[in-house]
mmCIF file of N, CA, C and O in Angstrom:
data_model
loop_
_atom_site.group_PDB
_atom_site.id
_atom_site.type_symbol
_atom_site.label_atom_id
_atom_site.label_comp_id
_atom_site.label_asym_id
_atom_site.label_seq_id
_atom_site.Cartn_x
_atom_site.Cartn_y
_atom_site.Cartn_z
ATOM 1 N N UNK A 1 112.256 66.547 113.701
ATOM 2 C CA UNK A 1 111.235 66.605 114.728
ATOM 3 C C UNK A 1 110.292 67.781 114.430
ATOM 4 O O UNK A 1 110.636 68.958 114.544
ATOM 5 N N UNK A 2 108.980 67.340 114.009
ATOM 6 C CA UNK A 2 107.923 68.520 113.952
ATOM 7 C C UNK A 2 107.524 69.117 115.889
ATOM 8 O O UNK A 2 107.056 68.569 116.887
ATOM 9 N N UNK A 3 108.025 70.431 115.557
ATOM 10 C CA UNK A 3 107.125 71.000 116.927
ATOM 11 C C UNK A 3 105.730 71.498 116.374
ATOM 12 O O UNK A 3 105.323 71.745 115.238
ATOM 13 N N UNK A 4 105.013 71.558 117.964
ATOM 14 C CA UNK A 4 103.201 71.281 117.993
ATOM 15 C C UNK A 4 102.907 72.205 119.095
ATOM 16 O O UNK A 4 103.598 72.122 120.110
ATOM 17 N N UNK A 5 101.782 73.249 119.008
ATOM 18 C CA UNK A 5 101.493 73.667 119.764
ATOM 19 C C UNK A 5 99.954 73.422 119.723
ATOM 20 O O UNK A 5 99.294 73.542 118.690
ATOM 21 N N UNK A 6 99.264 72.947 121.349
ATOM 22 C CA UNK A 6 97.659 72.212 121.043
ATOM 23 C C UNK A 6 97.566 70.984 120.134
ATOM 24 O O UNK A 6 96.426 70.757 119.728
ATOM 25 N N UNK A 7 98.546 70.129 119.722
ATOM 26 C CA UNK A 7 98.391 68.944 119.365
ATOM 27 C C UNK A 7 98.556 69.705 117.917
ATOM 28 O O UNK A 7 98.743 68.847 117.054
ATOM 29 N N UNK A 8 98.552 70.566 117.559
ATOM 30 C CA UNK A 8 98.989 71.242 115.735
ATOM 31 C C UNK A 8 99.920 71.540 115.605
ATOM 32 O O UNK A 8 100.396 72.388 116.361
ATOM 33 N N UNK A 9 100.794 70.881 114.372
ATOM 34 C CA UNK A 9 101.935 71.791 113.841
ATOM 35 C C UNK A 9 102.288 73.046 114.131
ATOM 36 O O UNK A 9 101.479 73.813 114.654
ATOM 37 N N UNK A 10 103.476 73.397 113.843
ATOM 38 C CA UNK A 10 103.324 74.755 114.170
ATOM 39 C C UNK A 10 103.658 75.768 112.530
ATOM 40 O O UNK A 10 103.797 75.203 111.445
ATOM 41 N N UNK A 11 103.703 76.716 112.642
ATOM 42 C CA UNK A 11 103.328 76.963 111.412
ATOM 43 C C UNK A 11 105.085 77.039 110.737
ATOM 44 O O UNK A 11 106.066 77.038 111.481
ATOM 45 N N UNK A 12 105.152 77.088 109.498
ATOM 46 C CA UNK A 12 106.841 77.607 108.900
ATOM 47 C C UNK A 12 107.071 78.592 108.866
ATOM 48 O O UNK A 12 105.999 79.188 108.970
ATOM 49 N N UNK A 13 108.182 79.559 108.743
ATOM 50 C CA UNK A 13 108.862 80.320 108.554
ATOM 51 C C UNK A 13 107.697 81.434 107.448
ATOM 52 O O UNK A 13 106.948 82.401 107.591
ATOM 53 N N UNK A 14 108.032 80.798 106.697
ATOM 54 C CA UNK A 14 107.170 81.309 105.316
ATOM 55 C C UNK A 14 105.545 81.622 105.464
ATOM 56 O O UNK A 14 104.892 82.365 104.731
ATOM 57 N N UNK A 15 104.997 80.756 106.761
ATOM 58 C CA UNK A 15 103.578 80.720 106.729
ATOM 59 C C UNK A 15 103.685 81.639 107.383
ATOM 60 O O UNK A 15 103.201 82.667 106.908
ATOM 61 N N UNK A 16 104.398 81.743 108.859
ATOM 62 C CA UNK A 16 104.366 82.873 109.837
ATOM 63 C C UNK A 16 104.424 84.453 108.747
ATOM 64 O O UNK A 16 103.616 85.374 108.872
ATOM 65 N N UNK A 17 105.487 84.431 107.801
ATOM 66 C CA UNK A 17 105.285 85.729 107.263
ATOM 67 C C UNK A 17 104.204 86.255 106.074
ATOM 68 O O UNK A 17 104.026 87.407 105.678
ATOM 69 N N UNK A 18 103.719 85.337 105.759
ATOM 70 C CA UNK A 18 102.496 85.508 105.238
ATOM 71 C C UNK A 18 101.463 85.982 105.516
ATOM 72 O O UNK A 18 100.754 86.725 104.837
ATOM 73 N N UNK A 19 101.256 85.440 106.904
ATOM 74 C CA UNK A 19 100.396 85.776 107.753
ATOM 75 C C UNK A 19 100.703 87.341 108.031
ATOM 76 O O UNK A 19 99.873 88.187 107.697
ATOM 77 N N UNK A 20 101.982 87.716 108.686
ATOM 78 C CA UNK A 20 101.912 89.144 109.104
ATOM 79 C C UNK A 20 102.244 89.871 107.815
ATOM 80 O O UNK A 20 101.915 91.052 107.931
ATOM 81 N N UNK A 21 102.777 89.603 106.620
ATOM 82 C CA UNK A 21 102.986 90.741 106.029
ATOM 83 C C UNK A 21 102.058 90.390 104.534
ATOM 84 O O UNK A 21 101.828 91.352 103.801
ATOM 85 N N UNK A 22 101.758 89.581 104.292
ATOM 86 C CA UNK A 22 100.741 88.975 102.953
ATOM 87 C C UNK A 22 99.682 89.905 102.410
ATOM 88 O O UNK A 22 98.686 90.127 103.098
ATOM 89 N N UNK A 23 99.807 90.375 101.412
ATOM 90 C CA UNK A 23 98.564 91.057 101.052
ATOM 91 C C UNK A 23 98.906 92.721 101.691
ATOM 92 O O UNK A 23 98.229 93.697 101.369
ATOM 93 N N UNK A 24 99.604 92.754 102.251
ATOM 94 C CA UNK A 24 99.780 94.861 102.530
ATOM 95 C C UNK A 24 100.438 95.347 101.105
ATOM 96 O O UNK A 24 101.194 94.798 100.304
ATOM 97 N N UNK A 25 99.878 96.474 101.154
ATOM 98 C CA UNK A 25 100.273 97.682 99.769
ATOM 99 C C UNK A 25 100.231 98.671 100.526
ATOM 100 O O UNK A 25 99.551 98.820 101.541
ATOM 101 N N UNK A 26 101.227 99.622 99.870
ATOM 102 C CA UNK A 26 101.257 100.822 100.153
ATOM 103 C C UNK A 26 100.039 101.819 100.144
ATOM 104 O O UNK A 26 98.995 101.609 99.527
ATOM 105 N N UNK A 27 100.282 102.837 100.843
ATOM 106 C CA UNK A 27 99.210 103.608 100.730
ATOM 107 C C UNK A 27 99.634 104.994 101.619
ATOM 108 O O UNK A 27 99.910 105.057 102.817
ATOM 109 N N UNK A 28 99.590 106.013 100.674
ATOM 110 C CA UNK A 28 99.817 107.204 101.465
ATOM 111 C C UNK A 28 99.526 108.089 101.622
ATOM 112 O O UNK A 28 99.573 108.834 100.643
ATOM 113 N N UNK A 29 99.135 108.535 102.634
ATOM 114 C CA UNK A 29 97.905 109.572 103.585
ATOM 115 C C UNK A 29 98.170 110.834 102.255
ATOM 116 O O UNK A 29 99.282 111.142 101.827
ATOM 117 N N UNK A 30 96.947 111.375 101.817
ATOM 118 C CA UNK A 30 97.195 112.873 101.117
ATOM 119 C C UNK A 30 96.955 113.820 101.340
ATOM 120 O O UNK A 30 96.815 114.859 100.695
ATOM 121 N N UNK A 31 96.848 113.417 102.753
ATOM 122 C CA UNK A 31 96.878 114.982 103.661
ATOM 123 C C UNK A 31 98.209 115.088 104.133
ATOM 124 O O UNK A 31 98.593 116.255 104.062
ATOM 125 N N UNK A 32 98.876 114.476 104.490
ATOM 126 C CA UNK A 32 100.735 114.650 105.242
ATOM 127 C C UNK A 32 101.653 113.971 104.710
ATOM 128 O O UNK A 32 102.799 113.992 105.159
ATOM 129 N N UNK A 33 101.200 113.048 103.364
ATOM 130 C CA UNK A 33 102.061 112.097 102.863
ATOM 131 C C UNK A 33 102.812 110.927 103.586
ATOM 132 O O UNK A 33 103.703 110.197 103.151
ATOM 133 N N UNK A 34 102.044 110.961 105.131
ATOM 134 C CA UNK A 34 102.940 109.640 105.618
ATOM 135 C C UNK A 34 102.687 108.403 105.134
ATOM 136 O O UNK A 34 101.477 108.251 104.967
ATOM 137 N N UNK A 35 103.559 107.120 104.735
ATOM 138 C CA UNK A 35 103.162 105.977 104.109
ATOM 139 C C UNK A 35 102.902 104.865 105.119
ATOM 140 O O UNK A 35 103.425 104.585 106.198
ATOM 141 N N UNK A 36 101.924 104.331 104.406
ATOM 142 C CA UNK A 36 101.495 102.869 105.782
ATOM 143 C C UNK A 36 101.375 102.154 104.530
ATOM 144 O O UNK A 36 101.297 102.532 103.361
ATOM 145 N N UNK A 37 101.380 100.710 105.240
ATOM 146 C CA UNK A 37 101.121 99.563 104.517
ATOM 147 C C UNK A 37 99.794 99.087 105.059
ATOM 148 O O UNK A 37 99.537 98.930 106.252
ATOM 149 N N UNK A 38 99.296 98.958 104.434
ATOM 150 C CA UNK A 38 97.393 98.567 104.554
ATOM 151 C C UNK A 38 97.027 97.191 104.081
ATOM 152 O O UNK A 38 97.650 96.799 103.095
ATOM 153 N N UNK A 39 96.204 96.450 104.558
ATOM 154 C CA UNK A 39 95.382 94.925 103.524
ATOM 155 C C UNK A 39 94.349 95.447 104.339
ATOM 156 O O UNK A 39 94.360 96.094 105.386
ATOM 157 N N UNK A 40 93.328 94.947 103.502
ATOM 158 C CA UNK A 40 91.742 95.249 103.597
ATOM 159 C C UNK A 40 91.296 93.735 103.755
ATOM 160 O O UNK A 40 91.258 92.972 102.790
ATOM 161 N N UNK A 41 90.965 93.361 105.041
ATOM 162 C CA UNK A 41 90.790 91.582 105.349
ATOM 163 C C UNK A 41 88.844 91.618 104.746
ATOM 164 O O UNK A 41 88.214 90.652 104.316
ATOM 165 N N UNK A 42 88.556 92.429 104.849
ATOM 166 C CA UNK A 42 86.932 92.760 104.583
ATOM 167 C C UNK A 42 86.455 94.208 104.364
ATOM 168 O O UNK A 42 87.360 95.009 104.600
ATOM 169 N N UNK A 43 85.501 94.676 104.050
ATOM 170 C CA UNK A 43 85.296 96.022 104.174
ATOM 171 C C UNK A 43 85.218 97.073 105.344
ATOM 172 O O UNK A 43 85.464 98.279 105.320
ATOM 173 N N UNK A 44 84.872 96.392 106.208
ATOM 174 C CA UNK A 44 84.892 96.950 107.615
ATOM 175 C C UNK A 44 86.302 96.520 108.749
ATOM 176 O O UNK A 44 86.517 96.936 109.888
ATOM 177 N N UNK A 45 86.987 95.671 108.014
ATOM 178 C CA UNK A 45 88.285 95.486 108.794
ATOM 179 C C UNK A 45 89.970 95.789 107.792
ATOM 180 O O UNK A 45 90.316 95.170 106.786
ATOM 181 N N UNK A 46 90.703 96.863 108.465
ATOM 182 C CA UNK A 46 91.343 97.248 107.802
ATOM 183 C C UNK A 46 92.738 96.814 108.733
ATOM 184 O O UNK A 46 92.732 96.885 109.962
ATOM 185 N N UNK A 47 93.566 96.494 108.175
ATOM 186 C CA UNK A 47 95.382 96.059 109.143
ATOM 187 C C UNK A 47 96.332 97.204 108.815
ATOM 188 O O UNK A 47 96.810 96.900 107.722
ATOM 189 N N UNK A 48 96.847 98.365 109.209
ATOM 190 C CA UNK A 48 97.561 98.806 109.288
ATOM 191 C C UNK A 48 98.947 99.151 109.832
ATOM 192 O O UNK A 48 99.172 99.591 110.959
ATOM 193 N N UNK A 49 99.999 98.848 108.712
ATOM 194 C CA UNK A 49 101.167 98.877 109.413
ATOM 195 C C UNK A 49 102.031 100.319 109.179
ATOM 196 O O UNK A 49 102.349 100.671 108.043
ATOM 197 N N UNK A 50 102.285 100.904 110.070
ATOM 198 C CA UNK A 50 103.259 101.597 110.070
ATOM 199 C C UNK A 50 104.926 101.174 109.589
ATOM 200 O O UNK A 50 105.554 100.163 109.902
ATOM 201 N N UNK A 51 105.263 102.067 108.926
ATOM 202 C CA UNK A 51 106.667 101.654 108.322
ATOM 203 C C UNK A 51 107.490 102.721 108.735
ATOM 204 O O UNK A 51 108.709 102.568 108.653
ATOM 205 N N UNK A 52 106.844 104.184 109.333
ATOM 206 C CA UNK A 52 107.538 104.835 110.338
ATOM 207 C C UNK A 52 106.843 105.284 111.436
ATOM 208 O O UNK A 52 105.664 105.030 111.680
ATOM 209 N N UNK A 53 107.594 105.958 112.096
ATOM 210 C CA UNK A 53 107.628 106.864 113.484
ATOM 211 C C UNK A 53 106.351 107.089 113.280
ATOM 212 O O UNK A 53 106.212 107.243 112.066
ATOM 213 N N UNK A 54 105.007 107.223 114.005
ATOM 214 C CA UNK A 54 103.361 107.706 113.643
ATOM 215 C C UNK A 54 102.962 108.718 113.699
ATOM 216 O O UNK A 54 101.957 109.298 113.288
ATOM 217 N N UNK A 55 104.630 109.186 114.779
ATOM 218 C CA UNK A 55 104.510 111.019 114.913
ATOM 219 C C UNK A 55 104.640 111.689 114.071
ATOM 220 O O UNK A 55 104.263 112.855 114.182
ATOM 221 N N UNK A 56 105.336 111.140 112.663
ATOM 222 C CA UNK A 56 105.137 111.890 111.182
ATOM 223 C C UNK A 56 103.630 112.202 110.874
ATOM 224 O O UNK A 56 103.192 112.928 109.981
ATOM 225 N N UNK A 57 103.056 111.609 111.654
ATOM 226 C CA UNK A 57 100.833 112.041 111.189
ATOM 227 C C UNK A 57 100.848 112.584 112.440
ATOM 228 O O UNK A 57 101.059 112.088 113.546
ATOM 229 N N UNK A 58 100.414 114.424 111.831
ATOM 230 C CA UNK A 58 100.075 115.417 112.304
ATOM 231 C C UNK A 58 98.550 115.395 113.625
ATOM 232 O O UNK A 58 98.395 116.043 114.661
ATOM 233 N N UNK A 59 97.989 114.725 113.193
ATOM 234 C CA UNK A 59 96.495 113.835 114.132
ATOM 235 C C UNK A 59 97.294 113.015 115.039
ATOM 236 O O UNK A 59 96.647 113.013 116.086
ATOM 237 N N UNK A 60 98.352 112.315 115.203
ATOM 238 C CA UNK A 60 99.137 111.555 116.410
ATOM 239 C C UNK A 60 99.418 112.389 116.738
ATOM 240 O O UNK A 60 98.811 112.950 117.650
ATOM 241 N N UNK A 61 100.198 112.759 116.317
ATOM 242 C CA UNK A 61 101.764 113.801 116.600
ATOM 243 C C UNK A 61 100.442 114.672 117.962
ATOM 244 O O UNK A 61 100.523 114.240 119.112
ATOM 245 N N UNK A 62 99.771 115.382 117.780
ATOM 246 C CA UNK A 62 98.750 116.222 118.134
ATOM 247 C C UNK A 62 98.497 115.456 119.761
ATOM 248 O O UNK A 62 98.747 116.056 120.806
ATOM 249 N N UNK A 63 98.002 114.150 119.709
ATOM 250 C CA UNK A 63 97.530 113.436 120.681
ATOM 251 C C UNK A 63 98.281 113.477 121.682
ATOM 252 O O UNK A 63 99.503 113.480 121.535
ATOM 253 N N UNK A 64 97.626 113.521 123.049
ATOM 254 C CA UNK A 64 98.212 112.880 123.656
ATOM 255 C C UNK A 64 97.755 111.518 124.655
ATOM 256 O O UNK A 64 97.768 111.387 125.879
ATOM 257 N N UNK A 65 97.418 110.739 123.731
ATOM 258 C CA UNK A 65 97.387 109.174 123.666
ATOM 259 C C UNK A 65 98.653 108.730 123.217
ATOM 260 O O UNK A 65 99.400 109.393 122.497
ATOM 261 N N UNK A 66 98.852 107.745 123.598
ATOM 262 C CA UNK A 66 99.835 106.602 122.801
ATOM 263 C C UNK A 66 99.753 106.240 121.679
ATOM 264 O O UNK A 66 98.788 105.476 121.665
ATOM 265 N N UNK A 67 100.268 106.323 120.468
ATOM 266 C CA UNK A 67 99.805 105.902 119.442
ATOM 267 C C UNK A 67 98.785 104.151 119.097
ATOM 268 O O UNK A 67 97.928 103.891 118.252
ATOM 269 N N UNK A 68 99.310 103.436 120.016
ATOM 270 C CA UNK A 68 98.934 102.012 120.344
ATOM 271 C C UNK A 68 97.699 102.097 120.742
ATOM 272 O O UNK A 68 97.049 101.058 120.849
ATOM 273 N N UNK A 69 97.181 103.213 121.013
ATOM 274 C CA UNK A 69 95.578 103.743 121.454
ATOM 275 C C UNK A 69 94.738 104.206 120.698
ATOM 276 O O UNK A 69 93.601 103.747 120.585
ATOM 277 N N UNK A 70 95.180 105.171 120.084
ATOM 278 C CA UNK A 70 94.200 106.005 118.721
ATOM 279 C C UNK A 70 93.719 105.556 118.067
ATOM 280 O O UNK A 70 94.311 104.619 117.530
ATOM 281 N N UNK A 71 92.358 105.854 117.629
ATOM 282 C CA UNK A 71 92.325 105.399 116.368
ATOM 283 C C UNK A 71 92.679 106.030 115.541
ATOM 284 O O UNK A 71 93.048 107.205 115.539
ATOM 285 N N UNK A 72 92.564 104.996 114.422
ATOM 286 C CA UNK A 72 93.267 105.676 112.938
ATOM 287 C C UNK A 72 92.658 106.717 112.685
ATOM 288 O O UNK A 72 91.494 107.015 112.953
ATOM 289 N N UNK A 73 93.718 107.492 111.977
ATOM 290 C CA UNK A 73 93.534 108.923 111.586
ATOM 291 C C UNK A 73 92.641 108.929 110.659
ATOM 292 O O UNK A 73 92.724 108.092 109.761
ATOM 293 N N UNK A 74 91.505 109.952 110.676
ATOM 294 C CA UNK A 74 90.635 110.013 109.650
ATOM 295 C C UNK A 74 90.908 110.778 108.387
ATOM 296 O O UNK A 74 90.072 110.699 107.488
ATOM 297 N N UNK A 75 92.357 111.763 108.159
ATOM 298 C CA UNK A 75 92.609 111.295 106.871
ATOM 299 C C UNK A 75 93.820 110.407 106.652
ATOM 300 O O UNK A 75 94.366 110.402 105.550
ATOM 301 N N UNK A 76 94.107 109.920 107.300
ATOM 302 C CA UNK A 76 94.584 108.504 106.640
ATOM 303 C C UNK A 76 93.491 107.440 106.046
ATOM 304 O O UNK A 76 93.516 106.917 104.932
ATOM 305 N N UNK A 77 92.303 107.215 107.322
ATOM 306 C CA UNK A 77 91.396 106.465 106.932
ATOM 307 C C UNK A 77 90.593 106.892 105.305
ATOM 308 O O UNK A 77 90.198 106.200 104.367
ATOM 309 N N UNK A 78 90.615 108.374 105.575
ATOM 310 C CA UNK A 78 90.199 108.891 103.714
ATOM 311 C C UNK A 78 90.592 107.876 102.592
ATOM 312 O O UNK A 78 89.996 107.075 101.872
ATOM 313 N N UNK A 79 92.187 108.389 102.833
ATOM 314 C CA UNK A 79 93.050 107.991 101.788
ATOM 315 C C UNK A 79 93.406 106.443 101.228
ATOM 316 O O UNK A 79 93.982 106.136 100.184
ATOM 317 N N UNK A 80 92.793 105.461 102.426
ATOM 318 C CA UNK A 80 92.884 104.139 102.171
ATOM 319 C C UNK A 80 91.665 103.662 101.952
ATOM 320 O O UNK A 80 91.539 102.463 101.706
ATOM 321 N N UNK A 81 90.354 104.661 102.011
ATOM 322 C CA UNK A 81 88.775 104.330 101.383
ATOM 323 C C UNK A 81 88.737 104.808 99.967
ATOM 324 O O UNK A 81 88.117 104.295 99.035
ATOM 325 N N UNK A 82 89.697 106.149 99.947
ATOM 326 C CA UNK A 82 89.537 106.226 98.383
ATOM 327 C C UNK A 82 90.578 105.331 97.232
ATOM 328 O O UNK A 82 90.440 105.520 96.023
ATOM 329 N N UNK A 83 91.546 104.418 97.742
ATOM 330 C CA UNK A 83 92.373 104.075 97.242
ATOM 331 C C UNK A 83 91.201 102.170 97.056
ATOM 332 O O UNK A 83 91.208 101.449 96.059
ATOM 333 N N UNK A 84 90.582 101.979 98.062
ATOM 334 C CA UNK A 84 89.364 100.806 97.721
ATOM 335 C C UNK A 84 88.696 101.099 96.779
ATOM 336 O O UNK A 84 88.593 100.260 95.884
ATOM 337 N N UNK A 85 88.037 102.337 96.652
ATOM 338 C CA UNK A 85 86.904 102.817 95.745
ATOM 339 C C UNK A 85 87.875 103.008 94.463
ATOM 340 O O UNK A 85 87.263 102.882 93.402
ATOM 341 N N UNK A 86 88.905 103.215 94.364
ATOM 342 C CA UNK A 86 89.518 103.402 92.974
ATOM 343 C C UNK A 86 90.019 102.446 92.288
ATOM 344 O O UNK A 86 90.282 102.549 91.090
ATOM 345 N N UNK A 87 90.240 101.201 93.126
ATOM 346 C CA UNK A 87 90.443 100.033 93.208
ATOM 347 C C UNK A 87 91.980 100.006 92.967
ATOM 348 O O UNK A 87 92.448 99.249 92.117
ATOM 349 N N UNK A 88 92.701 100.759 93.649
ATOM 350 C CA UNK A 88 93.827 100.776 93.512
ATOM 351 C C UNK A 88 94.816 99.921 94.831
ATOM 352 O O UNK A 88 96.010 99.644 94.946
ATOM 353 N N UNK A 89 93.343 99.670 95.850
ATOM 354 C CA UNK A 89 94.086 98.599 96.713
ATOM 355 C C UNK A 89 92.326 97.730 97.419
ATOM 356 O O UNK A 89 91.362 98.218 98.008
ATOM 357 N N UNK A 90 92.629 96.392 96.986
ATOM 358 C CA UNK A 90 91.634 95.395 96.953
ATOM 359 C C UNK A 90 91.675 94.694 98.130
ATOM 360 O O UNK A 90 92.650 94.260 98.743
ATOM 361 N N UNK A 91 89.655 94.589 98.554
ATOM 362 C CA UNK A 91 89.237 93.704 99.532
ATOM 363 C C UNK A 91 89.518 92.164 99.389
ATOM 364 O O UNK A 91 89.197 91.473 98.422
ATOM 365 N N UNK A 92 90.178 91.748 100.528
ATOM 366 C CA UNK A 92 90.323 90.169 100.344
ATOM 367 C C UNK A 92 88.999 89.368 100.417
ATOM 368 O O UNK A 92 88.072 89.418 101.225
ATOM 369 N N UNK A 93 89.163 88.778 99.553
ATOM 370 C CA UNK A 93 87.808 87.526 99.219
ATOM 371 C C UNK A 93 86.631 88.695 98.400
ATOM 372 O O UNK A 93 85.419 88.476 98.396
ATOM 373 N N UNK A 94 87.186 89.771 97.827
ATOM 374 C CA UNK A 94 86.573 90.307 96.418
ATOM 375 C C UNK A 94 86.697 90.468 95.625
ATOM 376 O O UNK A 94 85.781 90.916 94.935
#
């Protein structure tokens, strides 16, 4: 039995994780060394996943926002513009 959500399939196992984890590389801040996993969907849209605690980045840690609020740290954001420009981590559909 195929399940359907809106009259569409629903997606597999394999598609679902594609979707959330497909295309991230490492990348790590070189101001505090914390590591995130990054994909670059376009130049102006970036997905960042945390793989730890966010309070390891000294700019969270600092806040008092929620991390689920902030924006990204601007040297993290550095470190994942210079890692595009070096081409050491690539825009999708470039």
């Amino acid at each position: 039995m195929t399940h359907t959500a809106f009259g569409r399939p629903l997606p597999s196992a394999e598609e679902t994780r594609e979707f959330l984890s497909g295309g991230l590389a490492p990348v790590g801040c070189r101001t505090c060394s914390v590591r995130v996993l990054v994909k670059k969907n376009s130049p102006k849209h970036t997905s960042i996943q945390w793989t730890a605690d966010s309070s390891a980045c000294p700019v969270y840690a600092a806040s008092d926002r929620p991390p689920a609020l902030q924006d990204t740290c601007p040297e993290l954001q550095r470190s994942i513009d210079e890692d595009v420009r070096a081409g050491a981590l690539g825009v999708a559909g470039e």
